[in-house]
Amino acid sequence: MFNPTPRQFKVIRALLFVSALLPALRLLVAGFTGGLGANPIEFITRSSGDWTLYFLCIALAVTPLRRLSGWNWLIKLRRMLGLFAFFYASLHFTTFLWFDHFFDLGEMFKDVVKRPFITVGFIAFVLLLPLALTSTNGMIRRLGGKRWQWLHRSVYAVALLGILHFWWMRAGKHNFEKPILFGTIIAGLLLVRVYFAWRNRSAGVSQARAKVQKRQVTPTPT
Amino acid sequence: MPLYRRPNGFDLPFASEITPQEIFESRRSFIKQIAIGAAGAGSLLQWTGGEAWAQTGDGQKLAAKANPAYVVTDKATSFKDATTYNNFYEFGTDKSDPAENAGSLKTRPWTIAIEGEVKKPLTLDIDSLLKLAPMEERIYRLRCVEGWSMVIPWIGYSLSALIKKVEPTSNARYVEFTTLADNRQMPGLRAPVLEWPYVEGLRMDEAMHPLALLSFGMYGQVLPNQSGAPVRMVLPWKYGFKSAKSIVKIRFLKDQPRTAWNIAAAREYGFYSNVNPDVDHPRWSQATERRIGEDGFFTKKRKTLMFNGYNEVASLYSGMDLKKYF
């Protein structure tokens, strides 16, 4: 089983960091060289939205991958992947706030309230905020592992809302190919978790049963 | 890209503000001289009028006389933007798809069948259509329902010229346009995005309005395939999707035709679909728009004008509640 040395792990992490930045760098370079097409703002909005979903999928894939491969060190990369999802979501939201509304918060909130697909996307972004803010070791300690884990499970809601946001965005054009693809991947990643939880529970139950049976057959010392 | 765009006073095309033809033409030749002087300054050639448009693409030239009644002073969209950022779902749903995939479209031979409530049903081939009336160049604003806009020099003639030819009966209250739907030439048809073929329609008085252009070219050349070759409608006061592309059939009807987008999502796309800043799309506001290639990152979106600024069509809808009939 592959288990990187601390040095190898650092290299892996650095490579992952740089590759996760590539989509943003690509936008930056294309922005300066006129490579964003006829409607650059639309391009940035779509690209950042897509990459938010990609990183949500990748971050959600860590746990199943870790369990299937036994590569426990993967877990140490999950925070970075989650924060990249937040980074691209922020880029997506900022583009909306800046270039669509020019920081007119009143107009923005009108849009958020009036249009369900924006409402859903906005809620997903707001739900990501506490997750990003509590991503430090200090916050994990302060919250306590159990509570921290409970809070961070809201990423499941974020993923589902993200898919819904994308789905409704495409609904007008009946163009569901990509939302279906993303939806299937997210559904798969969540179902794997349901399966793991169910197996854990039944494993727990049979263990408990075994314990009870063991107690029954073991004569009690008198 | 401009940081701030000063209102230039030309956004509303009142008849009084339209440049007289002689001044307009002298301006064009003036700019042309500058452009020739600055040899190699290719981008300048885009602004040198009719013949020079052709130098922006490599299509076949299409001669036309500029019609000074239909000129806007807004800067024209570049040929590249206008022909690489298209909605033409028969060739794919991404805006870059049509330019990539429309090469497979065969625009000759081509015929349009004109039928229905007419005294003289006709099937016209593209050559007779091209000869039916004198070709005019008209520069129109185009507003897409998605919230962006362009300014395009089209070539064609008023649809009314064709309509008069076929003599509609008194039963003809609507016109229906049908777009080509050929699986061998149009890879986008495999996706069930819309009910194919694409169908659009107009009320008779809308179709007879001089602004309604039957178009065969743009930028001084024949229409590129992705822009609706060889013949399409251009209706500048309506959202872009009302203008059917690559038309194969025109039918005159007693009843309002069912149209592709209205069938797909009636709540979002009405039969009229006039550009109207007061009627939002359910998923976005229509109050503002972004001019492709001109409004940069830091330019506020511009205000959308009622009927896209073509107030001469307002009388067609007097007494109609345009919020109900959107």
Coordinates of C-alpha atoms in Angstrom, one line a residue:
Chain A
M1 CA 0.0 0.0 0.0
F2 CA 1.3 3.4 -1.0
N3 CA 2.2 5.6 2.0
P4 CA 4.2 8.7 1.2
T5 CA 7.1 9.8 3.3
P6 CA 6.6 13.3 4.8
R7 CA 8.8 14.7 2.0
Q8 CA 6.8 12.9 -0.7
F9 CA 3.6 14.1 0.9
K10 CA 4.8 17.7 0.7
V11 CA 5.5 17.3 -3.0
I12 CA 2.1 15.8 -3.6
R13 CA 0.4 18.6 -1.7
A14 CA 2.4 21.3 -3.6
L15 CA 1.6 19.7 -7.0
L16 CA -2.1 19.5 -6.0
F17 CA -2.1 23.1 -4.9
V18 CA -0.6 24.3 -8.1
S19 CA -2.9 22.3 -10.3
A20 CA -5.9 23.5 -8.4
L21 CA -4.8 27.0 -9.1
L22 CA -4.5 26.4 -12.8
P23 CA -8.1 27.1 -13.8
A24 CA -7.8 30.5 -12.1
L25 CA -4.5 31.2 -13.7
R26 CA -5.9 30.2 -17.0
L27 CA -8.7 32.8 -16.6
L28 CA -6.2 35.4 -15.6
V29 CA -3.9 34.8 -18.6
A30 CA -6.8 34.5 -21.0
G31 CA -8.2 37.7 -19.5
F32 CA -5.1 39.7 -20.4
T33 CA -4.7 38.1 -23.8
G34 CA -8.3 38.4 -25.0
G35 CA -8.9 34.7 -24.8
L36 CA -12.2 34.8 -22.9
G37 CA -14.3 35.0 -26.0
A38 CA -16.9 37.5 -26.9
N39 CA -18.5 37.6 -23.5
P40 CA -15.6 37.4 -20.9
I41 CA -17.8 37.9 -17.9
E42 CA -20.1 35.1 -18.8
F43 CA -17.0 33.0 -19.4
I44 CA -15.6 33.7 -16.0
T45 CA -19.0 33.1 -14.3
R46 CA -19.5 29.8 -16.0
S47 CA -15.9 28.6 -15.5
S48 CA -15.8 29.5 -11.8
G49 CA -19.2 27.9 -11.3
D50 CA -18.1 24.7 -13.0
W51 CA -14.8 24.6 -11.0
T52 CA -16.7 25.1 -7.7
L53 CA -18.7 21.9 -8.6
Y54 CA -15.6 20.1 -9.7
F55 CA -13.8 20.8 -6.4
L56 CA -16.9 19.9 -4.4
C57 CA -16.9 16.5 -6.2
I58 CA -13.2 16.1 -5.6
A59 CA -13.4 17.0 -1.9
L60 CA -16.4 14.7 -1.4
A61 CA -14.5 11.9 -3.2
V62 CA -11.7 11.9 -0.6
T63 CA -13.5 9.9 2.1
P64 CA -14.8 7.1 -0.2
L65 CA -11.4 6.9 -2.0
R66 CA -9.7 6.7 1.4
R67 CA -11.9 3.9 2.6
L68 CA -11.6 2.0 -0.7
S69 CA -7.9 2.4 -1.1
G70 CA -6.8 2.4 2.5
W71 CA -4.7 5.5 1.8
N72 CA -5.4 7.3 5.0
W73 CA -3.0 10.2 4.2
L74 CA -5.5 11.4 1.6
I75 CA -7.6 12.9 4.4
K76 CA -4.8 15.5 5.0
L77 CA -5.5 16.9 1.5
R78 CA -9.2 17.3 2.0
R79 CA -9.1 20.7 3.7
M80 CA -7.2 22.2 0.8
L81 CA -9.6 20.8 -1.7
G82 CA -12.6 22.1 0.2
L83 CA -11.0 25.5 0.4
F84 CA -10.5 25.5 -3.3
A85 CA -14.2 24.8 -3.8
F86 CA -14.8 27.9 -1.6
F87 CA -12.2 29.9 -3.6
Y88 CA -13.9 29.2 -6.9
A89 CA -17.4 29.8 -5.3
S90 CA -16.1 33.2 -4.1
L91 CA -14.9 34.0 -7.6
H92 CA -18.3 33.0 -9.0
F93 CA -20.1 35.1 -6.4
T94 CA -17.8 38.1 -6.7
T95 CA -18.3 38.1 -10.5
F96 CA -22.1 38.2 -9.9
L97 CA -21.8 40.9 -7.3
W98 CA -19.3 43.0 -9.1
F99 CA -19.9 42.7 -12.8
D100 CA -23.6 42.0 -12.8
H101 CA -24.6 44.3 -10.0
F102 CA -21.7 46.7 -9.5
F103 CA -21.9 46.2 -5.7
D104 CA -25.4 47.4 -5.6
L105 CA -26.4 45.2 -2.6
G106 CA -30.1 46.3 -2.8
E107 CA -30.3 45.2 -6.4
M108 CA -28.4 42.0 -5.7
F109 CA -30.8 41.0 -2.8
K110 CA -33.8 41.7 -5.1
D111 CA -32.3 39.3 -7.5
V112 CA -31.6 36.7 -4.8
V113 CA -35.1 36.9 -3.4
K114 CA -36.9 37.0 -6.8
R115 CA -35.1 34.3 -8.7
P116 CA -35.1 30.8 -7.2
F117 CA -32.0 29.7 -9.1
I118 CA -30.0 32.6 -7.6
T119 CA -31.6 32.1 -4.2
V120 CA -30.4 28.5 -4.1
G121 CA -26.9 29.4 -5.3
F122 CA -26.7 32.2 -2.8
I123 CA -27.7 29.9 0.1
A124 CA -25.1 27.4 -1.0
F125 CA -22.5 30.1 -0.9
V126 CA -23.6 31.4 2.5
L127 CA -23.5 27.8 3.8
L128 CA -19.9 27.5 2.6
L129 CA -18.8 30.5 4.6
P130 CA -18.8 29.0 8.1
L131 CA -17.1 25.9 6.7
A132 CA -14.2 28.0 5.3
L133 CA -14.0 30.0 8.5
T134 CA -13.8 26.9 10.7
S135 CA -11.2 25.2 8.5
T136 CA -8.3 26.0 10.8
N137 CA -6.8 23.6 13.4
G138 CA -7.6 26.1 16.1
M139 CA -11.3 26.1 15.2
I140 CA -11.4 22.3 15.1
R141 CA -10.0 22.3 18.6
R142 CA -12.3 25.0 19.8
L143 CA -15.4 23.4 18.4
G144 CA -14.5 19.9 19.4
G145 CA -14.2 17.1 16.8
K146 CA -17.8 15.9 17.0
R147 CA -19.4 19.4 16.7
W148 CA -16.9 20.4 13.9
Q149 CA -17.8 17.2 12.0
W150 CA -21.5 17.8 12.4
L151 CA -21.1 21.4 11.1
H152 CA -19.0 20.3 8.2
R153 CA -21.6 17.8 7.1
S154 CA -23.5 20.8 5.7
V155 CA -21.3 20.4 2.7
Y156 CA -23.7 17.7 1.6
A157 CA -26.4 20.3 1.5
V158 CA -24.1 22.7 -0.3
A159 CA -23.4 20.1 -3.0
L160 CA -27.1 19.4 -3.5
L161 CA -28.0 23.1 -3.6
G162 CA -25.2 23.6 -6.1
I163 CA -26.6 21.0 -8.4
L164 CA -30.1 22.5 -8.1
H165 CA -28.7 25.9 -8.9
F166 CA -27.0 24.6 -12.0
W167 CA -30.0 22.6 -13.0
W168 CA -32.4 25.6 -12.8
M169 CA -29.9 27.7 -14.6
R170 CA -29.9 25.3 -17.5
A171 CA -33.7 24.6 -17.3
G172 CA -34.7 27.4 -19.7
K173 CA -32.6 25.8 -22.4
H174 CA -33.5 22.2 -21.7
N175 CA -29.8 21.5 -21.6
F176 CA -29.3 19.1 -18.7
E177 CA -26.3 17.1 -19.9
K178 CA -23.9 18.6 -17.5
P179 CA -26.2 19.1 -14.5
I180 CA -27.1 15.4 -14.9
L181 CA -23.4 14.4 -15.0
F182 CA -22.6 16.5 -11.9
G183 CA -25.8 15.3 -10.2
T184 CA -25.0 11.7 -10.8
I185 CA -21.4 12.1 -9.4
I186 CA -22.6 13.9 -6.3
A187 CA -25.5 11.4 -5.7
G188 CA -23.0 8.6 -6.1
L189 CA -20.6 10.2 -3.6
L190 CA -23.4 10.7 -1.1
L191 CA -24.9 7.2 -1.6
V192 CA -21.5 5.7 -0.9
R193 CA -21.6 7.5 2.5
V194 CA -25.1 6.2 3.2
Y195 CA -23.8 2.7 2.4
F196 CA -20.7 3.1 4.7
A197 CA -22.9 4.4 7.5
W198 CA -25.3 1.5 7.1
R199 CA -22.5 -1.1 7.1
N200 CA -20.9 0.6 10.1
R201 CA -24.2 0.4 11.9
S202 CA -24.9 -3.2 11.0
A203 CA -21.3 -4.1 11.9
G204 CA -21.8 -2.3 15.2
V205 CA -25.1 -4.2 15.8
S206 CA -23.5 -7.6 15.0
Q207 CA -20.6 -6.7 17.2
A208 CA -22.9 -5.8 20.0
R209 CA -24.9 -9.0 19.4
A210 CA -21.8 -11.0 19.5
K211 CA -20.8 -9.4 22.8
V212 CA -24.2 -10.2 24.3
Q213 CA -24.0 -13.8 23.1
K214 CA -20.5 -14.0 24.5
R215 CA -21.7 -12.8 27.8
Q216 CA -24.5 -15.4 27.8
V217 CA -22.2 -18.3 27.1
T218 CA -19.5 -17.2 29.5
P219 CA -20.3 -18.5 32.9
T220 CA -20.3 -15.8 35.5
P221 CA -18.0 -16.4 38.3
T222 CA -19.8 -16.9 41.5
Chain B
M1 CA -11.8 48.6 -22.8
P2 CA -13.4 51.8 -21.5
L3 CA -13.5 52.3 -17.8
Y4 CA -16.5 54.5 -18.0
R5 CA -18.8 55.1 -21.0
R6 CA -20.1 58.6 -21.2
P7 CA -23.7 58.7 -22.5
N8 CA -23.2 59.8 -26.1
G9 CA -26.7 61.0 -26.8
F10 CA -27.2 58.6 -29.6
D11 CA -28.8 55.7 -27.8
L12 CA -32.3 56.7 -28.9
P13 CA -32.6 56.8 -32.6
F14 CA -35.1 59.6 -33.2
A15 CA -35.6 60.3 -36.9
S16 CA -34.3 63.8 -36.3
E17 CA -31.0 62.4 -35.1
I18 CA -30.4 60.2 -38.1
T19 CA -27.5 61.4 -40.1
P20 CA -28.5 62.6 -43.6
Q21 CA -27.3 60.3 -46.3
E22 CA -24.7 62.7 -47.9
I23 CA -23.0 63.4 -44.6
F24 CA -23.2 59.7 -43.7
E25 CA -21.5 58.7 -46.9
S26 CA -18.9 61.5 -46.8
R27 CA -18.1 60.3 -43.3
R28 CA -17.6 56.8 -44.6
S29 CA -15.3 57.8 -47.4
F30 CA -13.4 60.0 -44.9
I31 CA -12.9 57.1 -42.6
K32 CA -12.0 54.9 -45.5
Q33 CA -9.3 57.3 -46.6
I34 CA -7.8 57.2 -43.1
A35 CA -8.0 53.5 -43.1
I36 CA -6.2 53.2 -46.4
G37 CA -3.7 55.7 -45.2
A38 CA -3.1 53.5 -42.2
A39 CA -2.3 50.5 -44.3
G40 CA -2.3 47.3 -42.3
A41 CA -4.5 48.7 -39.6
G42 CA -6.9 45.9 -40.2
S43 CA -9.3 46.7 -37.5
L44 CA -10.0 50.1 -38.9
L45 CA -11.1 48.5 -42.2
Q46 CA -14.1 47.2 -40.3
W47 CA -15.5 50.6 -40.0
T48 CA -15.2 51.6 -43.7
G49 CA -18.6 50.7 -44.9
G50 CA -20.3 48.2 -47.2
E51 CA -17.5 46.8 -49.4
A52 CA -14.9 46.8 -46.7
W53 CA -17.0 44.6 -44.4
A54 CA -16.1 41.8 -46.6
Q55 CA -12.5 42.0 -45.6
T56 CA -13.3 40.9 -42.2
G57 CA -14.4 37.4 -43.2
D58 CA -13.6 35.2 -46.2
G59 CA -17.1 34.7 -47.4
Q60 CA -18.6 35.5 -50.8
K61 CA -19.3 39.2 -51.2
L62 CA -22.8 40.4 -51.3
A63 CA -23.4 43.8 -52.8
A64 CA -25.9 46.1 -51.1
K65 CA -26.8 49.7 -50.9
A66 CA -26.7 51.2 -47.4
N67 CA -30.1 52.3 -46.3
P68 CA -29.6 55.5 -44.4
A69 CA -33.0 55.1 -42.6
Y70 CA -31.6 52.1 -40.7
V71 CA -28.3 53.1 -39.4
V72 CA -27.5 53.4 -35.7
T73 CA -24.5 55.3 -34.4
D74 CA -23.6 52.6 -31.9
K75 CA -20.3 51.0 -32.8
A76 CA -20.8 47.8 -34.8
T77 CA -19.8 44.5 -33.2
S78 CA -16.7 43.0 -34.7
F79 CA -17.2 40.4 -37.3
K80 CA -15.4 37.9 -35.2
D81 CA -17.6 38.3 -32.1
A82 CA -20.7 38.3 -34.2
T83 CA -19.8 35.1 -35.9
T84 CA -18.2 33.1 -33.1
Y85 CA -20.8 33.8 -30.3
N86 CA -24.0 32.4 -31.7
N87 CA -27.1 30.6 -30.5
F88 CA -28.0 28.1 -33.2
Y89 CA -29.0 25.0 -31.4
E90 CA -29.2 22.9 -34.5
F91 CA -25.4 23.0 -34.3
G92 CA -25.0 22.7 -30.6
T93 CA -25.9 24.5 -27.4
D94 CA -22.6 26.2 -26.6
K95 CA -22.2 29.6 -28.2
S96 CA -19.0 28.4 -29.9
D97 CA -20.6 25.3 -31.4
P98 CA -22.3 26.9 -34.4
A99 CA -19.1 28.4 -35.7
E100 CA -17.4 25.0 -35.2
N101 CA -20.1 22.8 -36.6
A102 CA -22.0 24.7 -39.2
G103 CA -19.5 24.0 -41.9
S104 CA -21.5 20.9 -42.7
L105 CA -24.5 23.0 -43.8
K106 CA -25.1 23.0 -47.5
T107 CA -26.7 26.3 -48.5
R108 CA -27.0 25.5 -52.2
P109 CA -29.2 24.4 -53.7
W110 CA -31.8 25.9 -51.3
T111 CA -35.5 26.5 -51.7
I112 CA -38.2 28.1 -49.5
A113 CA -41.7 26.8 -49.8
I114 CA -44.3 29.6 -49.3
E115 CA -47.7 28.1 -48.6
G116 CA -50.9 28.4 -46.6
E117 CA -53.4 31.2 -46.9
V118 CA -51.9 32.8 -50.1
K119 CA -53.3 33.2 -53.6
K120 CA -50.0 32.3 -55.1
P121 CA -48.2 29.6 -53.2
L122 CA -44.6 29.4 -54.4
T123 CA -41.4 27.5 -54.1
L124 CA -38.5 29.9 -54.6
D125 CA -34.9 29.0 -55.0
I126 CA -32.2 31.1 -53.3
D127 CA -31.2 32.8 -56.6
S128 CA -34.7 34.0 -57.3
L129 CA -35.0 35.1 -53.6
L130 CA -31.8 37.1 -53.9
K131 CA -33.2 38.9 -57.0
L132 CA -36.6 39.6 -55.7
A133 CA -35.9 43.0 -54.3
P134 CA -32.9 45.4 -54.2
M135 CA -30.4 44.5 -51.4
E136 CA -30.0 47.0 -48.6
E137 CA -27.5 47.2 -45.9
R138 CA -29.2 48.0 -42.6
I139 CA -27.4 48.4 -39.3
Y140 CA -29.6 47.0 -36.5
R141 CA -29.1 46.5 -32.8
L142 CA -29.7 42.9 -31.8
R143 CA -30.8 42.1 -28.3
C144 CA -30.6 38.5 -27.1
V145 CA -33.1 37.3 -24.5
E146 CA -30.0 36.2 -22.4
G147 CA -29.1 39.8 -21.7
W148 CA -26.4 40.6 -24.2
S149 CA -26.6 42.7 -27.4
M150 CA -24.7 43.3 -30.6
V151 CA -24.8 45.8 -33.5
I152 CA -24.8 44.1 -36.9
P153 CA -24.8 45.4 -40.5
W154 CA -27.3 43.1 -42.1
I155 CA -28.0 42.8 -45.8
G156 CA -31.5 42.0 -47.2
Y157 CA -34.8 43.5 -47.9
S158 CA -38.1 44.0 -46.1
L159 CA -40.0 40.8 -45.7
S160 CA -43.1 42.7 -47.0
A161 CA -41.6 42.6 -50.5
L162 CA -41.8 38.8 -50.5
I163 CA -45.2 38.8 -48.8
K164 CA -46.7 41.1 -51.5
K165 CA -45.5 38.7 -54.2
V166 CA -47.5 35.7 -52.8
E167 CA -50.7 37.7 -52.1
P168 CA -51.9 36.5 -48.8
T169 CA -55.7 36.0 -48.5
S170 CA -57.8 37.8 -46.0
N171 CA -57.5 34.7 -43.8
A172 CA -53.8 35.1 -43.4
R173 CA -53.4 36.6 -39.9
Y174 CA -50.1 35.0 -39.0
V175 CA -46.8 34.0 -40.6
E176 CA -44.9 30.9 -39.6
F177 CA -41.2 30.3 -40.3
T178 CA -39.7 26.8 -40.3
T179 CA -36.0 26.3 -40.0
L180 CA -34.2 23.4 -41.7
A181 CA -33.9 20.2 -39.6
D182 CA -31.6 17.8 -41.3
N183 CA -29.9 15.3 -39.1
R184 CA -27.1 14.8 -41.6
Q185 CA -26.1 18.4 -41.7
M186 CA -27.0 19.5 -38.1
P187 CA -25.4 17.6 -35.3
G188 CA -27.3 19.5 -32.6
L189 CA -30.6 17.9 -33.6
R190 CA -29.5 14.8 -31.7
A191 CA -30.1 16.6 -28.5
P192 CA -33.7 17.0 -27.4
V193 CA -33.2 20.7 -26.5
L194 CA -36.2 21.8 -28.5
E195 CA -38.9 20.3 -30.7
W196 CA -37.4 20.2 -34.1
P197 CA -37.7 21.7 -36.6
Y198 CA -37.4 25.2 -35.1
V199 CA -40.6 27.1 -35.7
E200 CA -41.1 30.8 -35.2
G201 CA -44.0 33.2 -36.0
L202 CA -45.2 36.7 -36.4
R203 CA -48.6 38.4 -36.6
M204 CA -49.3 39.6 -40.1
D205 CA -48.9 43.4 -39.3
E206 CA -45.5 42.6 -37.6
A207 CA -44.4 40.7 -40.7
M208 CA -45.4 43.6 -42.9
H209 CA -43.5 46.2 -40.9
P210 CA -40.7 47.6 -42.9
L211 CA -38.2 46.8 -40.1
A212 CA -38.8 43.1 -40.5
L213 CA -35.9 42.1 -42.7
L214 CA -35.4 39.0 -44.8
S215 CA -31.7 38.8 -44.6
F216 CA -29.1 37.1 -46.9
G217 CA -25.9 38.7 -45.7
M218 CA -24.0 40.6 -43.1
Y219 CA -20.8 42.6 -43.0
G220 CA -20.9 42.9 -46.8
Q221 CA -20.9 39.2 -47.5
V222 CA -23.4 36.3 -47.6
L223 CA -24.5 35.0 -44.2
P224 CA -22.0 32.7 -42.6
N225 CA -23.6 29.3 -42.0
Q226 CA -23.6 29.8 -38.2
S227 CA -25.5 33.1 -38.6
G228 CA -28.5 31.5 -40.4
A229 CA -27.4 31.0 -44.0
P230 CA -28.6 31.3 -46.7
V231 CA -31.7 33.2 -45.6
R232 CA -33.1 34.2 -42.2
M233 CA -35.3 36.8 -40.5
V234 CA -34.0 39.8 -38.6
L235 CA -36.5 41.5 -36.2
P236 CA -34.6 44.1 -34.3
W237 CA -37.4 45.0 -31.8
K238 CA -37.8 41.4 -30.7
Y239 CA -35.4 39.1 -28.8
G240 CA -33.0 37.4 -31.1
F241 CA -34.6 34.0 -31.0
K242 CA -37.7 35.3 -32.8
S243 CA -35.6 35.6 -36.0
A244 CA -35.6 32.2 -37.5
K245 CA -32.5 31.0 -39.3
S246 CA -31.9 28.9 -42.4
I247 CA -35.5 29.1 -43.3
V248 CA -37.0 26.4 -45.5
K249 CA -40.7 27.2 -45.2
I250 CA -42.9 30.2 -44.8
R251 CA -46.6 29.5 -44.1
F252 CA -49.5 31.9 -43.8
L253 CA -52.0 30.9 -41.2
K254 CA -55.4 31.8 -39.8
D255 CA -54.3 31.0 -36.2
Q256 CA -51.3 31.8 -34.1
P257 CA -48.6 29.3 -34.8
R258 CA -47.0 27.3 -31.9
T259 CA -43.4 28.4 -31.7
A260 CA -40.4 26.4 -30.6
W261 CA -39.5 28.3 -27.5
N262 CA -43.0 28.8 -26.5
I263 CA -43.6 25.1 -26.6
A264 CA -40.4 24.5 -24.6
A265 CA -41.1 27.0 -21.8
A266 CA -44.3 29.1 -22.2
R267 CA -43.7 30.9 -19.0
E268 CA -40.3 32.1 -20.1
Y269 CA -40.8 32.8 -23.8
G270 CA -44.0 34.3 -25.1
F271 CA -45.2 34.5 -28.6
Y272 CA -44.4 38.2 -29.0
S273 CA -41.1 38.4 -27.1
N274 CA -40.7 42.1 -27.8
V275 CA -37.6 43.5 -26.1
N276 CA -39.1 45.0 -23.0
P277 CA -37.1 46.2 -20.0
D278 CA -40.2 46.0 -17.8
V279 CA -40.9 42.3 -18.3
D280 CA -38.2 40.2 -16.6
H281 CA -37.3 36.7 -17.7
P282 CA -38.2 34.5 -14.7
R283 CA -34.5 33.9 -14.1
W284 CA -33.0 37.3 -14.8
S285 CA -33.8 40.9 -15.2
Q286 CA -34.2 42.3 -18.7
A287 CA -33.7 45.9 -17.6
T288 CA -30.1 46.0 -18.6
E289 CA -27.8 44.3 -21.2
R290 CA -24.2 43.9 -22.0
R291 CA -22.9 45.0 -25.4
I292 CA -20.7 42.3 -26.7
G293 CA -17.1 43.4 -27.4
E294 CA -17.8 46.9 -26.2
D295 CA -19.0 46.9 -22.6
G296 CA -15.9 45.8 -20.7
F297 CA -15.6 44.4 -17.2
F298 CA -15.8 47.7 -15.5
T299 CA -18.5 49.2 -17.7
K300 CA -22.0 49.1 -16.1
K301 CA -24.5 47.2 -18.1
R302 CA -26.5 49.5 -20.3
K303 CA -30.2 50.1 -19.9
T304 CA -32.3 48.1 -22.3
L305 CA -34.7 50.3 -24.4
M306 CA -38.3 49.5 -25.0
F307 CA -38.6 47.6 -28.3
N308 CA -34.8 47.7 -28.3
G309 CA -35.1 51.4 -29.2
Y310 CA -37.2 50.8 -32.3
N311 CA -40.2 52.9 -31.2
E312 CA -41.7 52.9 -34.6
V313 CA -43.2 49.5 -33.9
A314 CA -45.1 50.7 -30.8
S315 CA -48.3 51.4 -32.8
L316 CA -48.5 47.7 -33.7
Y317 CA -49.2 47.0 -30.0
S318 CA -51.3 50.0 -29.0
G319 CA -54.0 48.9 -26.6
M320 CA -52.2 45.6 -25.8
D321 CA -51.0 44.7 -22.4
L322 CA -47.4 43.8 -23.2
K323 CA -46.9 42.3 -19.7
K324 CA -49.6 39.8 -20.5
Y325 CA -48.6 39.3 -24.1
F326 CA -44.9 39.2 -23.5

